[in-house]
Tab-separated table of C-alpha atoms and ligand atoms in Angstrom:
chain	number	residue	atom	x	y	z
K	1	MET	CA	-91.728	-70.309	-36.558
K	2	THR	CA	-93.260	-68.660	-33.520
K	3	THR	CA	-95.225	-65.405	-33.488
K	4	TRP	CA	-93.795	-62.406	-31.643
K	5	LYS	CA	-96.442	-62.803	-28.953
K	6	GLU	CA	-95.301	-66.382	-28.365
K	7	GLN	CA	-91.712	-65.157	-28.233
K	8	LEU	CA	-92.706	-62.584	-25.648
K	9	GLU	CA	-94.302	-65.317	-23.583
K	10	PHE	CA	-91.163	-67.465	-23.904
K	11	ASP	CA	-89.079	-64.476	-22.831
K	12	ARG	CA	-91.272	-63.984	-19.762
K	13	ARG	CA	-90.700	-67.553	-18.628
K	14	HIS	CA	-87.072	-68.157	-19.558
K	15	ILE	CA	-85.011	-64.996	-19.957
K	16	TRP	CA	-83.748	-62.817	-17.148
K	17	HIS	CA	-83.939	-59.072	-17.643
K	18	PRO	CA	-81.838	-56.544	-15.714
K	19	TYR	CA	-82.712	-56.336	-12.024
K	20	ALA	CA	-85.812	-58.442	-12.569
K	21	SER	CA	-87.473	-61.474	-11.059
K	22	LEU	CA	-88.268	-64.467	-13.250
K	23	ALA	CA	-91.120	-65.520	-10.999
K	24	ASN	CA	-92.831	-62.146	-11.143
K	25	PRO	CA	-91.280	-60.413	-14.142
K	26	PRO	CA	-91.962	-56.741	-14.784
K	27	PRO	CA	-93.576	-56.015	-18.170
K	28	VAL	CA	-91.250	-55.893	-21.174
K	29	ARG	CA	-92.070	-54.502	-24.605
K	30	MET	CA	-90.920	-56.219	-27.759
K	31	ALA	CA	-88.680	-53.948	-29.807
K	32	GLU	CA	-88.712	-54.397	-33.562
K	33	SER	CA	-86.394	-51.656	-34.787
K	34	ALA	CA	-85.102	-48.219	-33.933
K	35	ASN	CA	-84.321	-45.039	-35.753
K	36	GLY	CA	-83.067	-41.718	-34.399
K	37	VAL	CA	-84.759	-40.949	-31.095
K	38	GLU	CA	-87.486	-43.552	-31.639
K	39	LEU	CA	-87.940	-47.206	-30.816
K	40	ARG	CA	-90.507	-49.133	-32.865
K	41	LEU	CA	-92.382	-51.952	-31.150
K	42	MET	CA	-93.601	-55.205	-32.701
K	43	ASP	CA	-97.195	-54.026	-32.366
K	44	GLY	CA	-96.391	-51.035	-34.591
K	45	ARG	CA	-96.291	-48.361	-31.881
K	46	THR	CA	-93.281	-46.088	-31.425
K	47	LEU	CA	-91.714	-44.718	-28.262
K	48	ILE	CA	-89.254	-41.849	-27.836
K	49	ASP	CA	-86.237	-43.306	-26.057
K	50	ALA	CA	-85.952	-40.774	-23.223
K	51	VAL	CA	-83.256	-42.903	-21.588
K	52	SER	CA	-81.021	-43.278	-24.697
K	53	SER	CA	-81.141	-47.018	-23.923
K	54	TRP	CA	-79.267	-46.527	-20.672
K	55	TRP	CA	-77.491	-43.374	-21.819
K	56	CYS	CA	-75.705	-44.860	-24.807
K	57	ALA	CA	-77.571	-43.757	-27.939
K	58	ALA	CA	-76.132	-40.242	-27.981
K	59	HIS	CA	-76.348	-39.811	-31.774
K	60	GLY	CA	-79.733	-41.544	-31.977
K	61	HIS	CA	-80.395	-45.187	-32.765
K	62	ASN	CA	-79.133	-46.910	-35.911
K	63	HIS	CA	-77.070	-43.974	-37.019
K	64	PRO	CA	-76.268	-44.598	-40.695
K	65	GLU	CA	-72.574	-43.783	-40.319
K	66	ILE	CA	-72.108	-46.129	-37.384
K	67	VAL	CA	-74.216	-48.877	-38.959
K	68	GLY	CA	-72.228	-48.488	-42.203
K	69	ALA	CA	-68.921	-48.754	-40.324
K	70	ILE	CA	-70.129	-51.904	-38.546
K	71	ARG	CA	-71.302	-53.431	-41.824
K	72	ARG	CA	-68.034	-52.744	-43.646
K	73	GLN	CA	-65.938	-54.029	-40.747
K	74	THR	CA	-68.029	-57.192	-40.383
K	75	GLU	CA	-67.291	-58.104	-43.987
K	76	LYS	CA	-63.543	-57.577	-43.565
K	77	LEU	CA	-62.556	-58.790	-40.104
K	78	SER	CA	-65.157	-59.577	-37.460
K	79	HIS	CA	-62.743	-60.637	-34.798
K	80	VAL	CA	-59.163	-61.565	-34.145
K	81	MET	CA	-57.583	-62.159	-30.761
K	82	PHE	CA	-55.798	-59.048	-29.513
K	83	GLY	CA	-53.005	-61.124	-28.009
K	84	GLY	CA	-50.476	-61.155	-30.839
K	85	PHE	CA	-52.534	-59.051	-33.290
K	86	THR	CA	-53.676	-55.501	-33.805
K	87	HIS	CA	-55.892	-53.975	-36.493
K	88	GLU	CA	-56.892	-50.706	-38.109
K	89	PRO	CA	-60.086	-50.015	-36.108
K	90	ALA	CA	-58.268	-50.458	-32.770
K	91	VAL	CA	-55.466	-48.107	-33.786
K	92	GLU	CA	-57.837	-45.519	-35.229
K	93	LEU	CA	-60.065	-45.638	-32.173
K	94	ALA	CA	-57.124	-45.254	-29.802
K	95	GLN	CA	-55.887	-42.291	-31.852
K	96	ALA	CA	-59.329	-40.666	-31.747
K	97	LEU	CA	-59.707	-41.286	-28.004
K	98	ILE	CA	-56.281	-39.812	-27.260
K	99	LYS	CA	-57.253	-36.727	-29.240
K	100	LEU	CA	-60.522	-36.307	-27.324
K	101	THR	CA	-59.460	-37.177	-23.783
K	102	PRO	CA	-57.692	-34.530	-21.656
K	103	PRO	CA	-53.990	-33.910	-22.297
K	104	GLY	CA	-51.670	-36.533	-20.865
K	105	LEU	CA	-54.073	-39.455	-21.174
K	106	ASP	CA	-52.624	-41.411	-24.065
K	107	ARG	CA	-52.350	-45.105	-23.141
K	108	VAL	CA	-55.456	-47.114	-24.007
K	109	PHE	CA	-56.844	-50.427	-22.761
K	110	PHE	CA	-59.996	-51.668	-24.544
K	111	ALA	CA	-62.589	-53.456	-22.416
K	112	ASP	CA	-65.869	-55.179	-23.204
K	113	SER	CA	-68.154	-53.152	-20.934
K	114	GLY	CA	-68.156	-50.248	-18.539
K	115	SER	CA	-67.871	-52.495	-15.492
K	116	ILE	CA	-64.827	-54.225	-16.947
K	117	SER	CA	-63.154	-50.917	-17.728
K	118	VAL	CA	-63.606	-49.992	-14.055
K	119	GLU	CA	-62.081	-53.303	-12.956
K	120	VAL	CA	-59.165	-52.579	-15.290
K	121	ALA	CA	-58.723	-49.062	-13.866
K	122	ALA	CA	-58.671	-50.423	-10.312
K	123	LYS	CA	-56.175	-53.117	-11.264
K	124	MET	CA	-53.968	-50.525	-12.973
K	125	ALA	CA	-53.960	-48.424	-9.806
K	126	VAL	CA	-53.047	-51.382	-7.609
K	127	GLN	CA	-50.376	-52.639	-10.012
K	128	TYR	CA	-48.991	-49.078	-10.259
K	129	GLN	CA	-48.525	-48.879	-6.474
K	130	HIS	CA	-47.151	-52.415	-6.413
K	131	SER	CA	-44.569	-51.419	-9.002
K	132	LEU	CA	-43.570	-48.442	-6.855
K	133	GLY	CA	-42.922	-50.785	-3.943
K	134	PHE	CA	-46.230	-50.387	-2.082
K	135	PRO	CA	-47.827	-53.851	-2.251
K	136	ALA	CA	-50.067	-53.054	0.736
K	137	LYS	CA	-51.880	-50.377	-1.286
K	138	GLY	CA	-54.593	-52.685	-2.548
K	139	LYS	CA	-57.694	-50.628	-1.700
K	140	LEU	CA	-59.409	-47.670	-3.309
K	141	LEU	CA	-61.180	-44.695	-1.850
K	142	ALA	CA	-64.560	-44.229	-3.555
K	143	LEU	CA	-67.562	-41.973	-2.963
K	144	LYS	CA	-70.810	-42.574	-1.152
K	145	GLY	CA	-73.686	-42.386	-3.622
K	146	GLY	CA	-71.524	-43.701	-6.461
K	147	TYR	CA	-72.079	-46.490	-8.962
K	148	HIS	CA	-69.371	-48.131	-11.060
K	149	GLY	CA	-70.948	-51.333	-12.366
K	150	ASP	CA	-72.196	-54.793	-11.487
K	151	THR	CA	-69.058	-56.960	-11.560
K	152	CYS	CA	-67.467	-57.737	-8.198
K	153	CYS	CA	-64.800	-55.050	-8.021
K	154	ALA	CA	-67.068	-52.440	-9.630
K	155	MET	CA	-69.863	-53.295	-7.147
K	156	ALA	CA	-67.393	-53.000	-4.308
K	157	LEU	CA	-66.493	-49.481	-5.429
K	158	SER	CA	-70.149	-48.455	-5.598
K	159	ASP	CA	-72.135	-47.031	-2.682
K	160	PRO	CA	-71.737	-49.559	0.133
K	161	ASP	CA	-75.377	-49.116	1.115
K	162	GLY	CA	-76.629	-49.241	-2.471
K	163	MET	CA	-78.210	-52.042	-4.418
K	164	HIS	CA	-75.438	-54.584	-3.927
K	165	THR	CA	-75.532	-55.075	-0.158
K	166	LEU	CA	-76.700	-58.659	-0.674
K	167	PHE	CA	-73.279	-59.468	-2.130
K	168	ARG	CA	-71.232	-57.988	0.694
K	169	GLN	CA	-69.529	-61.327	1.351
K	170	ILE	CA	-67.975	-61.623	-2.087
K	171	MET	CA	-66.993	-57.992	-2.416
K	172	PRO	CA	-63.561	-56.738	-1.452
K	173	ARG	CA	-63.896	-53.922	1.100
K	174	HIS	CA	-62.900	-50.420	0.041
K	175	TYR	CA	-63.180	-47.026	1.752
K	176	PHE	CA	-65.786	-44.337	1.169
K	177	ALA	CA	-65.983	-40.572	1.544
K	178	ASP	CA	-68.753	-38.024	1.087
K	179	PRO	CA	-68.654	-35.903	-2.106
K	180	PHE	CA	-70.162	-32.964	-0.196
K	181	ASP	CA	-67.563	-33.003	2.575
K	182	PHE	CA	-63.894	-32.999	1.661
K	183	GLU	CA	-62.934	-33.475	5.308
K	184	SER	CA	-64.303	-37.021	5.012
K	185	VAL	CA	-61.626	-37.740	2.374
K	186	ARG	CA	-58.945	-36.495	4.735
K	187	SER	CA	-60.215	-38.505	7.674
K	188	VAL	CA	-60.568	-41.775	5.721
K	189	TYR	CA	-57.067	-41.267	4.387
K	190	ALA	CA	-55.687	-40.448	7.832
K	191	GLU	CA	-56.930	-43.817	9.051
K	192	HIS	CA	-56.307	-46.054	6.024
K	193	GLY	CA	-53.849	-44.178	3.809
K	194	ASP	CA	-51.285	-46.993	3.896
K	195	GLU	CA	-53.743	-49.245	2.078
K	196	ILE	CA	-55.093	-46.787	-0.498
K	197	ALA	CA	-53.843	-46.881	-4.102
K	198	ALA	CA	-56.220	-44.445	-5.760
K	199	ILE	CA	-59.395	-42.400	-5.511
K	200	ILE	CA	-62.202	-43.223	-7.935
K	201	CYS	CA	-65.292	-41.139	-8.635
K	202	GLU	CA	-67.949	-40.317	-11.178
K	203	PRO	CA	-66.979	-36.689	-11.780
K	204	ILE	CA	-69.729	-34.166	-10.928
K	205	PHE	CA	-72.657	-36.451	-11.738
K	206	GLN	CA	-73.383	-39.545	-9.662
K	207	ALA	CA	-75.713	-41.356	-12.012
K	208	ALA	CA	-77.095	-44.861	-11.456
K	209	ASN	CA	-77.062	-44.707	-7.669
K	210	ALA	CA	-77.761	-41.235	-6.278
K	211	MET	CA	-78.768	-39.335	-9.462
K	212	ARG	CA	-77.235	-36.145	-8.093
K	213	PHE	CA	-74.613	-33.523	-8.877
K	214	TYR	CA	-71.824	-32.371	-6.581
K	215	PRO	CA	-69.596	-29.294	-6.738
K	216	PRO	CA	-66.611	-29.069	-9.148
K	217	GLU	CA	-64.451	-27.749	-6.307
K	218	PHE	CA	-64.533	-31.239	-4.768
K	219	LEU	CA	-62.782	-32.615	-7.888
K	220	ARG	CA	-60.103	-29.932	-7.763
K	221	GLN	CA	-59.506	-30.788	-4.103
K	222	LEU	CA	-59.288	-34.480	-4.996
K	223	ARG	CA	-56.711	-33.709	-7.682
K	224	ARG	CA	-54.546	-31.739	-5.251
K	225	PHE	CA	-54.949	-34.373	-2.537
K	226	CYS	CA	-53.912	-37.213	-4.858
K	227	ASP	CA	-50.847	-35.258	-5.992
K	228	GLU	CA	-49.842	-34.542	-2.404
K	229	HIS	CA	-50.181	-38.172	-1.308
K	230	GLY	CA	-48.955	-40.106	-4.341
K	231	LEU	CA	-52.429	-41.474	-5.115
K	232	LEU	CA	-53.857	-41.995	-8.572
K	233	LEU	CA	-57.110	-40.249	-9.471
K	234	ILE	CA	-59.602	-42.211	-11.555
K	235	PHE	CA	-62.563	-40.510	-13.253
K	236	ASP	CA	-65.340	-42.868	-14.311
K	237	GLU	CA	-66.812	-40.922	-17.258
K	238	ILE	CA	-68.928	-43.855	-18.463
K	239	ALA	CA	-72.233	-42.127	-17.728
K	240	ALA	CA	-71.251	-38.460	-17.671
K	241	GLY	CA	-68.744	-38.303	-20.528
K	242	PHE	CA	-69.375	-37.359	-24.160
K	243	TYR	CA	-71.237	-34.099	-23.428
K	244	ARG	CA	-73.936	-35.641	-21.208
K	245	THR	CA	-73.536	-32.917	-18.548
K	246	GLY	CA	-72.582	-30.099	-20.950
K	247	PRO	CA	-68.854	-30.159	-21.642
K	248	LEU	CA	-67.188	-33.094	-23.425
K	249	TRP	CA	-66.054	-34.559	-20.091
K	250	ALA	CA	-67.699	-34.029	-16.721
K	251	GLY	CA	-64.213	-33.438	-15.292
K	252	ASP	CA	-64.023	-30.349	-17.539
K	253	HIS	CA	-66.463	-28.606	-15.169
K	254	ALA	CA	-63.578	-28.519	-12.719
K	255	GLY	CA	-60.669	-28.323	-15.149
K	256	ALA	CA	-59.401	-31.451	-13.398
K	257	VAL	CA	-57.500	-34.154	-15.261
K	258	PRO	CA	-57.358	-37.670	-13.822
K	259	ASP	CA	-54.529	-40.193	-14.139
K	260	ILE	CA	-56.947	-42.817	-15.435
K	261	MET	CA	-60.310	-42.346	-17.148
K	262	THR	CA	-62.955	-44.912	-18.021
K	263	VAL	CA	-65.315	-44.411	-20.969
K	264	GLY	CA	-68.098	-46.615	-22.318
K	265	LYS	CA	-71.809	-46.333	-23.165
K	266	ALA	CA	-71.820	-43.515	-25.794
K	267	LEU	CA	-68.377	-44.616	-27.020
K	268	THR	CA	-70.115	-46.590	-29.783
K	269	GLY	CA	-73.240	-44.433	-29.673
K	270	GLY	CA	-75.190	-47.353	-28.249
K	271	HIS	CA	-74.606	-49.674	-31.187
K	272	ILE	CA	-72.402	-52.373	-29.669
K	273	THR	CA	-70.714	-52.941	-26.341
K	274	LEU	CA	-67.271	-51.414	-25.854
K	275	ALA	CA	-65.462	-49.449	-23.180
K	276	ALA	CA	-61.942	-48.223	-22.621
K	277	THR	CA	-59.606	-47.355	-19.786
K	278	VAL	CA	-57.284	-44.526	-20.771
K	279	ALA	CA	-54.238	-43.860	-18.619
K	280	SER	CA	-51.326	-41.449	-18.456
K	281	ALA	CA	-47.787	-42.318	-19.511
K	282	LYS	CA	-46.781	-42.149	-15.833
K	283	VAL	CA	-49.190	-44.972	-14.978
K	284	ALA	CA	-48.192	-47.108	-17.960
K	285	GLU	CA	-44.462	-46.593	-17.555
K	286	THR	CA	-44.502	-47.272	-13.826
K	287	ILE	CA	-46.424	-50.519	-14.346
K	288	SER	CA	-44.025	-51.517	-17.123
K	289	ALA	CA	-40.971	-50.798	-14.975
K	290	GLY	CA	-42.249	-52.945	-12.089
K	291	HIS	CA	-42.734	-56.651	-11.720
K	292	PRO	CA	-44.058	-58.471	-13.757
K	293	GLY	CA	-44.063	-55.461	-16.121
K	294	ALA	CA	-46.958	-56.820	-18.132
K	295	PHE	CA	-50.312	-55.362	-17.150
K	296	MET	CA	-52.232	-58.420	-16.009
K	297	HIS	CA	-55.568	-58.271	-17.819
K	298	GLY	CA	-56.687	-59.523	-21.233
K	299	PRO	CA	-60.293	-60.353	-22.096
K	300	THR	CA	-61.102	-62.718	-24.977
K	301	TYR	CA	-62.969	-60.131	-27.029
K	302	MET	CA	-60.579	-57.306	-26.239
K	303	ALA	CA	-60.676	-54.578	-28.916
K	304	ASN	CA	-63.199	-56.424	-31.045
K	305	PRO	CA	-62.794	-54.901	-34.533
K	306	ILE	CA	-66.538	-54.428	-35.158
K	307	ALA	CA	-66.949	-52.590	-31.851
K	308	CYS	CA	-63.831	-50.502	-32.502
K	309	ALA	CA	-65.098	-49.560	-35.985
K	310	ALA	CA	-68.384	-48.448	-34.408
K	311	GLY	CA	-66.358	-46.432	-31.878
K	312	VAL	CA	-64.360	-44.719	-34.621
K	313	ALA	CA	-67.569	-43.687	-36.401
K	314	SER	CA	-69.134	-42.528	-33.128
K	315	LEU	CA	-66.109	-40.436	-32.134
K	316	ARG	CA	-66.080	-38.867	-35.586
K	317	LEU	CA	-69.650	-37.733	-34.920
K	318	PHE	CA	-68.642	-36.324	-31.541
K	319	GLN	CA	-65.855	-34.392	-33.265
K	320	THR	CA	-67.919	-33.059	-36.135
K	321	SER	CA	-71.330	-32.296	-34.554
K	322	ASP	CA	-71.779	-29.296	-32.318
K	323	TYR	CA	-72.938	-31.275	-29.294
K	324	ALA	CA	-72.058	-28.522	-26.830
K	325	ALA	CA	-74.713	-26.322	-28.475
K	326	LYS	CA	-77.191	-29.191	-28.817
K	327	VAL	CA	-76.838	-30.075	-25.138
K	328	ALA	CA	-77.223	-26.418	-24.099
K	329	ALA	CA	-80.510	-26.333	-26.044
K	330	ILE	CA	-81.687	-29.593	-24.424
K	331	GLU	CA	-80.770	-28.218	-20.993
K	332	SER	CA	-82.893	-25.127	-21.441
K	333	ARG	CA	-85.904	-27.150	-22.689
K	334	LEU	CA	-85.504	-29.562	-19.739
K	335	ASN	CA	-85.431	-26.650	-17.330
K	336	ALA	CA	-88.494	-25.087	-18.913
K	337	GLY	CA	-90.398	-28.379	-18.957
K	338	LEU	CA	-89.532	-29.693	-15.507
K	339	VAL	CA	-89.493	-26.569	-13.358
K	340	GLU	CA	-93.195	-26.724	-12.508
K	341	CYS	CA	-92.764	-30.241	-11.098
K	342	ARG	CA	-91.241	-28.549	-8.055
K	343	HIS	CA	-94.709	-27.618	-6.860
K	344	LEU	CA	-96.153	-31.133	-7.054
K	345	PRO	CA	-96.893	-32.663	-3.644
K	346	ASN	CA	-94.941	-35.895	-4.222
K	347	VAL	CA	-91.859	-34.128	-5.677
K	348	THR	CA	-88.901	-33.470	-3.392
K	349	ASP	CA	-86.432	-32.005	-5.896
K	350	VAL	CA	-85.867	-31.193	-9.562
K	351	ARG	CA	-82.316	-31.217	-10.952
K	352	VAL	CA	-81.121	-30.430	-14.467
K	353	MET	CA	-77.600	-30.388	-15.851
K	354	GLY	CA	-76.797	-30.647	-19.550
K	355	ALA	CA	-78.858	-33.434	-21.090
K	356	VAL	CA	-79.853	-34.861	-17.697
K	357	GLY	CA	-83.212	-34.069	-16.118
K	358	ILE	CA	-84.169	-35.596	-12.764
K	359	VAL	CA	-87.386	-35.308	-10.799
K	360	GLU	CA	-86.999	-36.836	-7.370
K	361	VAL	CA	-90.197	-38.025	-5.729
K	362	ALA	CA	-90.950	-38.973	-2.139
K	363	THR	CA	-92.527	-42.241	-3.290
K	364	MET	CA	-92.563	-43.663	-6.802
K	365	PRO	CA	-96.006	-43.866	-8.440
K	366	ALA	CA	-97.468	-47.351	-8.926
K	367	ARG	CA	-96.149	-49.520	-11.737
K	368	THR	CA	-99.542	-49.308	-13.485
K	369	ASP	CA	-99.246	-45.505	-13.590
K	370	ILE	CA	-95.721	-45.728	-14.991
K	371	GLU	CA	-96.870	-48.077	-17.764
K	372	ARG	CA	-99.915	-45.938	-18.514
K	373	VAL	CA	-97.856	-42.744	-18.856
K	374	ILE	CA	-95.308	-44.466	-21.118
K	375	ASP	CA	-98.057	-45.765	-23.402
K	376	ARG	CA	-100.166	-42.603	-23.399
K	377	HIS	CA	-97.270	-40.263	-24.234
K	378	GLY	CA	-95.288	-42.669	-26.408
K	379	VAL	CA	-92.232	-41.886	-24.269
K	380	TRP	CA	-89.996	-44.599	-22.842
K	381	LEU	CA	-89.071	-43.830	-19.229
K	382	ARG	CA	-87.318	-46.130	-16.802
K	383	PRO	CA	-87.739	-44.628	-13.338
K	384	PHE	CA	-85.865	-46.252	-10.462
K	385	CYS	CA	-85.748	-45.804	-6.695
K	386	ASN	CA	-87.106	-42.271	-6.219
K	387	PHE	CA	-86.005	-40.896	-9.567
K	388	ILE	CA	-88.066	-40.107	-12.630
K	389	TYR	CA	-85.445	-38.961	-15.073
K	390	THR	CA	-84.488	-38.452	-18.674
K	391	MET	CA	-81.120	-38.626	-20.416
K	392	PRO	CA	-82.339	-38.273	-24.002
K	393	PRO	CA	-80.275	-38.777	-27.164
K	394	LEU	CA	-78.123	-35.688	-27.674
K	395	VAL	CA	-79.750	-35.225	-31.081
K	396	SER	CA	-83.207	-34.685	-29.522
K	397	ASP	CA	-84.895	-31.551	-30.847
K	398	SER	CA	-87.031	-29.253	-28.721
K	399	SER	CA	-90.344	-30.929	-29.586
K	400	THR	CA	-88.881	-34.318	-28.556
K	401	VAL	CA	-87.669	-32.884	-25.254
K	402	ASP	CA	-91.061	-31.233	-24.709
K	403	ARG	CA	-92.831	-34.564	-25.218
K	404	ILE	CA	-90.482	-36.174	-22.699
K	405	THR	CA	-90.986	-33.478	-20.068
K	406	ALA	CA	-94.780	-33.638	-20.545
K	407	ALA	CA	-94.649	-37.368	-19.778
K	408	ILE	CA	-92.417	-36.798	-16.740
K	409	ARG	CA	-94.738	-34.063	-15.435
K	410	GLU	CA	-97.711	-36.383	-15.688
K	411	LEU	CA	-95.894	-39.235	-13.966
K	412	ALA	CA	-94.615	-36.950	-11.218
K	413	SER	CA	-98.146	-35.752	-10.557
K	414	CYS	CA	-99.503	-39.296	-10.049
K	415	ALA	CA	-100.264	-40.382	-6.521
K	416	PRO	CA	-97.475	-42.202	-4.685
K	417	GLY	CA	-97.604	-45.939	-5.315
K	418	PRO	CA	-97.467	-48.665	-2.709
K	419	GLN	CA	-94.113	-48.825	-0.942
K	420	THR	CA	-92.241	-51.532	-2.813
K	421	ALA	CA	-89.777	-54.022	-1.490
K	422	ASP	CA	-86.224	-52.733	-1.697
K	423	GLY	CA	-84.872	-53.434	-5.158
K	424	ASP	CA	-88.061	-53.174	-7.159
K	425	PHE	CA	-87.145	-50.006	-8.963
K	426	HIS	CA	-83.400	-50.303	-9.315
K	427	GLU	CA	-81.930	-48.978	-12.508
V	1	PLP	C1	-70.621	-44.456	-14.037
V	1	PLP	C2	-70.799	-45.868	-14.486
V	1	PLP	N1	-69.759	-46.703	-14.423
V	1	PLP	C3	-69.849	-47.988	-14.843
V	1	PLP	C4	-71.034	-48.488	-15.340
V	1	PLP	C5	-71.116	-49.916	-15.773
V	1	PLP	O1	-71.159	-50.002	-17.159
V	1	PLP	P1	-71.708	-51.343	-17.863
V	1	PLP	O2	-73.158	-51.430	-17.521
V	1	PLP	O3	-71.426	-51.085	-19.320
V	1	PLP	O4	-70.921	-52.470	-17.317
V	1	PLP	C6	-72.157	-47.651	-15.394
V	1	PLP	C7	-73.449	-48.167	-15.883
V	1	PLP	O5	-74.482	-47.587	-15.731
V	1	PLP	C8	-72.033	-46.316	-14.962
V	1	PLP	O6	-73.077	-45.474	-14.990
């Protein structure tokens, strides 16, 4: 039996953390438990999770209804292969998703993570065009400043100058346009249209790469453009969906409905990994009518019953809690708490939309300042690149949001840190 401090030391030497070096690992804290908006550490301290554990824990951590659903499902049927079987949680989750997603999206593929759901969406688009007799349409048009995940295809659809440049050689090459300039979509298409199957974007809110918002009109233009040119439109709602930016879906800002939508993260409220790719009947029927007819993807843990049961409980909470009002209240507290950061010398911009608050700095403060602010305020922040941000649980009350913005204000007022090697502060 080892003590938690020995375990922490073992972790430091042997276990990779996201975007971290094993030779010079960044500090990690040892979590013991979580409840609501708070994480409890092994040393007894608590931290407000201002990041919702990478934007998942929308209903707060360890929500009793989701935990109960997981417990009951675990005792009945933990897993069964989805090839040749189905089960109640998968059917109920698909029914709930179809009810919540925009009209026309009613064919569901369950995936193990957000990145995989993006891979699935891209494969659907390519197989759709293949079935229509366009086998050369094997590329996608994506947006500069975007992020769609860390697997090969998802990396390749993310900003080409973003954090994955090292892997250029193993990434398929896609085409990119600028979300602030619709002409760039037209000109990329004019040159490469014969190869393009679909357009993929994070609607309105580009999260893990650029941490910025772009105008809804761009989405409406994309929708019209795709219709005119026989392209599919894919909305990656993994970060922005489930009320994060205000409405249920970020695409709702524009009243635009995609042909394929990916959801993940808050799908299970941050309790267990699960994502889904939801497509229209047109996509599904075209793929089915082509050759080989079968959609060619099928992960081992597809539609895991425990994850689906968590998803059902989470979606019930989205349907029964007034998150639109909760997010509006969070937005106004974020605005009130972050506005004065604009005047700080190291701050270049402050952006708030829904339950997203971003303070962009010219240079990130030093790691020691980040750690000090986290510990002093009891607020967990995970700044990256030039962004100090919060995406708190959607159940955060005003005093929680005020504590978060106080911590962000203090961090934003710290002196710029040493310029770090590229990659040090990635998400
Ligand atoms: C918009 C978007 N798409 C895809 C992903 C990848 O999801 P996952 O980390 O679950 O693979 C992320 C993760 O941050 C994301 O923000």
